[in-house]
Short mmCIF file of C-alpha atoms in Angstrom, two decimals:
data_model
loop_
_atom_site.label_atom_id
_atom_site.label_comp_id
_atom_site.label_asym_id
_atom_site.label_seq_id
_atom_site.Cartn_x
_atom_site.Cartn_y
_atom_site.Cartn_z
CA MET A 1 -0.09 -0.16 0.14
CA ALA A 2 1.35 3.32 -1.03
CA ARG A 3 2.69 5.88 1.85
CA THR A 4 0.57 8.95 1.90
CA LYS A 5 1.83 12.53 1.04
CA ARG A 6 2.24 13.04 4.35
CA ALA A 7 3.92 10.00 5.72
CA TYR A 8 6.23 9.98 2.65
CA LEU A 9 7.39 13.73 3.29
CA ARG A 10 7.47 12.84 7.25
CA ALA A 11 10.31 10.35 6.73
CA VAL A 12 12.23 12.61 4.17
CA TRP A 13 12.91 14.74 7.42
CA ASP A 14 11.85 12.89 10.84
CA GLY A 15 14.68 12.66 13.22
CA LYS A 16 17.29 14.21 10.49
CA MET A 17 19.34 17.04 10.69
CA CYS A 18 18.62 20.20 7.97
CA ALA A 19 20.71 19.96 5.01
CA LEU A 20 20.83 23.39 4.00
CA CYS A 21 22.50 25.47 6.68
CA GLY A 22 25.54 22.84 7.86
CA GLY A 23 23.74 20.10 9.51
CA LEU A 24 23.43 21.85 13.25
CA ARG A 25 19.94 22.83 13.29
CA LYS A 26 16.78 19.78 13.62
CA ALA A 27 15.11 19.43 10.42
CA GLU A 28 11.27 20.15 10.89
CA SER A 29 10.25 20.17 7.12
CA ALA A 30 10.77 18.53 3.51
CA GLU A 31 12.51 21.05 1.12
CA HIS A 32 11.17 20.39 -2.67
CA ALA A 33 14.31 20.87 -4.62
CA PRO A 34 12.95 22.36 -7.35
CA PRO A 35 9.68 23.53 -5.90
CA THR A 36 6.40 22.43 -6.77
CA VAL A 37 5.25 25.81 -8.20
CA LEU A 38 7.85 25.46 -10.92
CA PHE A 39 5.86 22.71 -12.59
CA HIS A 40 2.86 23.35 -14.74
CA GLY A 41 -0.37 22.92 -12.53
CA LYS A 42 1.86 22.30 -9.63
CA SER A 43 1.80 18.66 -10.85
CA ARG A 44 5.23 17.60 -9.41
CA PRO A 45 6.24 13.91 -8.95
CA ARG A 46 7.86 12.56 -5.98
CA GLY A 47 11.34 12.95 -5.36
CA LEU A 48 14.58 15.26 -4.59
CA GLU A 49 13.31 16.20 -1.14
CA VAL A 50 15.54 16.94 1.71
CA PRO A 51 15.06 17.53 5.55
CA ALA A 52 15.21 21.31 6.26
CA CYS A 53 14.64 23.62 9.54
CA GLU A 54 11.65 25.82 9.16
CA ARG A 55 13.99 28.97 8.56
CA CYS A 56 15.51 27.43 5.40
CA ASN A 57 12.16 25.80 4.15
CA GLY A 58 10.49 29.29 4.86
CA GLY A 59 10.82 32.48 3.25
CA SER A 60 11.59 31.85 -0.50
CA SER A 61 8.32 31.18 -1.73
CA VAL A 62 8.53 34.69 -3.43
CA PHE A 63 11.63 33.25 -5.29
CA ASP A 64 10.05 30.12 -5.93
CA GLN A 65 7.47 31.89 -7.81
CA LEU A 66 10.01 34.24 -9.22
CA VAL A 67 11.94 31.56 -10.98
CA THR A 68 9.07 29.97 -12.22
CA MET A 69 8.04 33.35 -13.79
CA VAL A 70 11.23 33.93 -15.08
CA ALA A 71 11.90 30.40 -16.66
CA MET A 72 8.19 30.05 -18.37
CA SER A 73 8.15 33.40 -19.88
CA SER A 74 11.74 33.00 -21.27
CA ASP A 75 10.88 29.46 -23.17
CA PRO A 76 11.52 30.38 -26.76
CA GLU A 77 7.90 29.13 -27.33
CA ALA A 78 6.45 31.68 -25.19
CA ILE A 79 8.87 34.81 -26.52
CA ILE A 80 7.38 33.98 -30.20
CA ASN A 81 3.44 34.12 -29.06
CA PRO A 82 2.95 35.36 -25.63
CA ARG A 83 -0.52 34.62 -26.25
CA ALA A 84 -0.08 30.97 -25.92
CA LEU A 85 0.88 31.32 -22.11
CA SER A 86 -1.66 29.19 -20.29
CA ASP A 87 -3.73 30.06 -17.21
CA TYR A 88 -1.33 28.74 -14.57
CA GLN A 89 1.75 30.76 -16.39
CA LEU A 90 -0.55 33.92 -16.44
CA LYS A 91 -1.12 33.19 -12.80
CA ILE A 92 2.46 32.85 -11.77
CA ILE A 93 3.30 36.15 -13.47
CA ALA A 94 0.61 38.08 -11.71
CA GLY A 95 1.58 36.47 -8.59
CA THR A 96 5.12 37.69 -9.20
CA ALA A 97 4.08 41.39 -10.31
CA HIS A 98 2.37 41.76 -7.02
CA ASN A 99 5.15 40.73 -5.15
CA ALA A 100 7.97 42.32 -7.29
CA HIS A 101 8.65 44.93 -4.02
CA LEU A 102 9.68 42.01 -1.83
CA VAL A 103 12.06 40.60 -4.92
CA THR A 104 13.81 43.84 -5.27
CA LYS A 105 13.95 44.66 -1.50
CA GLY A 106 11.86 47.90 -1.86
CA GLY A 107 13.95 49.26 -4.73
CA SER A 108 13.39 49.18 -7.88
CA PRO A 109 9.91 47.89 -9.05
CA PHE A 110 11.69 46.27 -12.34
CA ILE A 111 12.44 42.90 -12.65
CA TYR A 112 14.41 43.17 -16.09
CA ARG A 113 16.28 45.36 -17.34
CA SER A 114 16.27 46.60 -21.05
CA SER A 115 18.61 44.29 -23.63
CA GLY A 116 19.07 44.28 -27.04
CA PRO A 117 17.34 41.83 -29.88
CA ILE A 118 18.67 38.33 -29.87
CA SER A 119 17.58 35.72 -32.38
CA VAL A 120 15.47 32.63 -31.21
CA LEU A 121 16.76 29.30 -32.53
CA ASP A 122 15.13 26.53 -34.10
CA HIS A 123 15.92 22.42 -32.73
CA ASP A 124 18.65 22.54 -35.38
CA GLY A 125 20.20 25.74 -34.43
CA SER A 126 18.69 27.79 -37.36
CA PRO A 127 17.31 31.35 -36.50
CA THR A 128 13.24 31.50 -36.79
CA HIS A 129 12.60 35.16 -34.82
CA THR A 130 13.88 37.88 -33.11
CA ALA A 131 12.81 38.83 -29.83
CA ARG A 132 14.07 40.76 -26.94
CA ALA A 133 16.68 39.42 -24.52
CA VAL A 134 15.69 38.57 -20.76
CA GLU A 135 18.59 40.66 -18.38
CA LEU A 136 17.86 40.42 -14.81
CA ASP A 137 17.93 43.25 -12.57
CA SER A 138 20.92 42.78 -10.33
CA LEU A 139 19.04 42.49 -7.08
CA VAL A 140 16.95 39.92 -8.45
CA SER A 141 20.29 38.02 -9.74
CA GLU A 142 21.55 37.84 -6.78
CA GLY A 143 17.95 36.59 -5.21
CA ILE A 144 17.89 34.04 -7.34
CA ALA A 145 21.55 32.55 -7.42
CA ARG A 146 20.98 32.34 -3.45
CA TRP A 147 17.93 30.42 -4.58
CA ALA A 148 20.14 28.28 -6.70
CA ALA A 149 22.55 28.09 -4.18
CA LYS A 150 19.84 26.19 -1.81
CA GLN A 151 19.28 24.14 -4.97
CA THR A 152 22.91 23.21 -5.11
CA LEU A 153 23.06 22.08 -1.38
CA ALA A 154 19.99 19.98 -1.47
CA LEU A 155 21.26 18.03 -4.82
CA TRP A 156 24.49 17.96 -2.84
CA TYR A 157 22.62 16.02 -0.04
CA ILE A 158 20.48 13.84 -2.16
CA HIS A 159 23.84 12.56 -4.66
CA THR A 160 26.31 12.31 -1.41
CA LYS A 161 24.28 11.22 1.42
CA MET A 162 26.28 14.25 3.43
CA ILE A 163 25.18 17.41 4.50
CA ALA A 164 27.60 20.15 3.56
CA SER A 165 29.32 21.93 6.53
CA HIS A 166 29.09 25.44 7.77
CA ARG A 167 32.64 26.07 6.03
CA SER A 168 30.84 25.16 2.58
CA THR A 169 30.66 27.91 -0.49
CA ILE A 170 28.57 27.98 -2.98
CA ASN A 171 29.68 29.89 -6.54
CA VAL A 172 26.81 30.55 -8.86
CA ASP A 173 25.96 31.92 -12.28
CA ILE A 174 22.28 32.70 -13.45
CA LEU A 175 21.81 32.04 -17.47
CA THR A 176 19.20 33.31 -19.60
CA ASN A 177 18.64 34.14 -22.94
CA ALA A 178 21.04 37.28 -22.12
CA ALA A 179 23.67 35.52 -20.25
CA LYS A 180 24.58 32.55 -21.87
CA PRO A 181 27.75 30.19 -20.58
CA ASP A 182 30.80 30.94 -22.32
CA ALA A 183 32.71 28.14 -24.33
CA ARG A 184 34.48 26.97 -21.38
CA PHE A 185 31.58 26.66 -19.35
CA GLU A 186 29.82 25.07 -22.51
CA ALA A 187 32.59 22.34 -22.43
CA MET A 188 32.09 21.73 -19.01
CA ILE A 189 28.33 21.04 -18.96
CA ALA A 190 28.62 18.75 -21.99
CA ALA A 191 31.03 16.51 -20.16
CA MET A 192 29.03 16.29 -16.87
CA GLY A 193 27.39 13.07 -18.19
CA SER A 194 23.45 12.56 -19.10
CA GLU A 195 20.52 14.89 -17.91
CA MET A 196 18.56 13.83 -15.02
CA SER A 197 14.79 14.88 -13.79
CA LEU A 198 11.93 13.67 -12.09
CA GLY A 199 9.41 11.16 -12.73
CA VAL A 200 10.10 8.18 -15.24
CA GLY A 201 9.01 7.13 -18.89
CA ALA A 202 5.96 9.43 -19.99
CA LYS A 203 5.66 11.08 -16.88
CA ALA A 204 9.33 12.51 -16.75
CA LYS A 205 9.52 16.10 -16.60
CA HIS A 206 12.46 17.02 -18.53
CA ASP A 207 11.05 19.83 -20.76
CA GLU A 208 10.01 21.58 -17.09
CA PHE A 209 13.56 20.61 -15.28
CA SER A 210 16.54 18.65 -15.85
CA TYR A 211 19.70 18.84 -14.20
CA ARG A 212 23.57 17.18 -14.34
CA ILE A 213 25.58 16.91 -11.22
CA VAL A 214 29.19 15.46 -10.68
CA THR A 215 30.23 15.05 -6.82
CA TYR A 216 33.71 14.12 -5.52
CA PRO A 217 32.76 13.66 -1.84
CA GLU A 218 36.09 12.67 -0.80
CA ARG A 219 37.54 16.17 -1.77
CA GLY A 220 34.15 18.08 -0.83
CA ILE A 221 33.43 19.32 -4.54
CA GLY A 222 30.29 19.51 -6.68
CA VAL A 223 29.42 20.88 -9.51
CA VAL A 224 25.50 21.41 -10.98
CA PHE A 225 24.18 22.48 -14.02
CA ALA A 226 20.09 22.76 -13.71
CA GLN A 227 17.80 24.23 -16.30
CA TYR A 228 13.88 24.96 -16.27
CA HIS A 229 11.20 25.02 -18.78
CA GLY A 230 14.15 26.03 -21.70
CA GLY A 231 14.12 29.64 -20.59
CA MET A 232 16.41 29.52 -17.33
CA ALA A 233 19.66 27.87 -15.83
CA PHE A 234 22.23 28.02 -13.26
CA ILE A 235 25.52 26.70 -13.02
CA SER A 236 27.20 26.45 -9.48
CA VAL A 237 30.10 24.94 -7.69
CA LEU A 238 29.87 23.63 -4.20
CA ASN A 239 33.32 23.38 -2.30
CA ASP A 240 33.44 22.03 0.92
CA SER A 241 37.30 21.69 1.61
CA LYS A 242 39.87 23.75 3.14
CA SER A 243 42.44 22.40 0.80
CA SER A 244 40.82 22.76 -2.50
CA LYS A 245 42.29 25.08 -5.22
CA LEU A 246 39.50 24.98 -6.90
CA SER A 247 38.94 28.56 -8.74
CA ARG A 248 35.47 30.56 -8.92
CA ARG A 249 36.60 32.78 -12.16
CA GLY A 250 33.57 33.33 -14.15
CA LEU A 251 31.23 32.90 -11.69
CA THR A 252 29.13 36.18 -10.67
CA PHE A 253 27.72 34.92 -7.10
CA ARG A 254 29.15 33.34 -3.70
CA PHE A 255 27.23 32.34 -0.94
CA GLY A 256 28.12 30.43 2.37
CA THR A 257 25.85 28.58 4.90
CA ASN A 258 25.55 28.42 8.61
CA ALA A 259 23.12 27.50 11.36
CA GLN A 260 22.97 31.29 12.47
CA LYS A 261 22.42 32.99 9.19
CA GLY A 262 20.95 30.28 6.82
CA ILE A 263 22.65 30.76 3.34
CA TYR A 264 24.32 34.22 3.18
CA LEU A 265 26.18 36.26 0.15
CA LEU A 266 29.85 36.62 0.72
CA ARG A 267 31.21 40.06 -0.61
CA GLY A 268 34.89 40.85 -1.81
#
């Protein structure tokens, strides 16, 4: 007999420590990575849940919604034909607009900055349309990068069964159609192996979410590439080793995590 959803999620966190802030706080719930809202109609298969304290599992719903909106509205199909947006996508856009002041911390009400035209490519790589690129406001980029660091910590835990410690750093770059990976990162992504997602067979969610991950637990290093709806992605490097010489050159944001602060931006 299948377990109920409540029993399934309780088994994820009960008696465990939070996987997102160094493992020193007791888990109180299950964090979904990625969140349920990211899937059309909130139709999210089971899998990729981690134990989390209330602080780490709370307070990010605004960015869950924002990432969903950016990813869905930047999808090439949505760019070509905005009228094809579903009721669910329109609801996400309306919710993000309502919460824009929270995303930008009371500053600029705009999520996007003006950017030049780009070519929308067909599946064979040939240009089919011209559209305006999606360039995120700097504060918005920082918030989404923090969200991506959280996803990275969750995927590290899922694939290594280890909680990243308080000395961990997570370096992140956000990728949109205005900020694509350079040749060095493209080569690294291609070498990361096959894509993974949620669900199996016909119920797999590759079009909505997929990721690649390489982990070296003995060295405390993990590399993640995750993409959402073909419209947004991130690449991140987790470093949980004092002796690592890994460079973060080319990655824009750098975060730490601990029991006192949760995930926080490292400056300088």
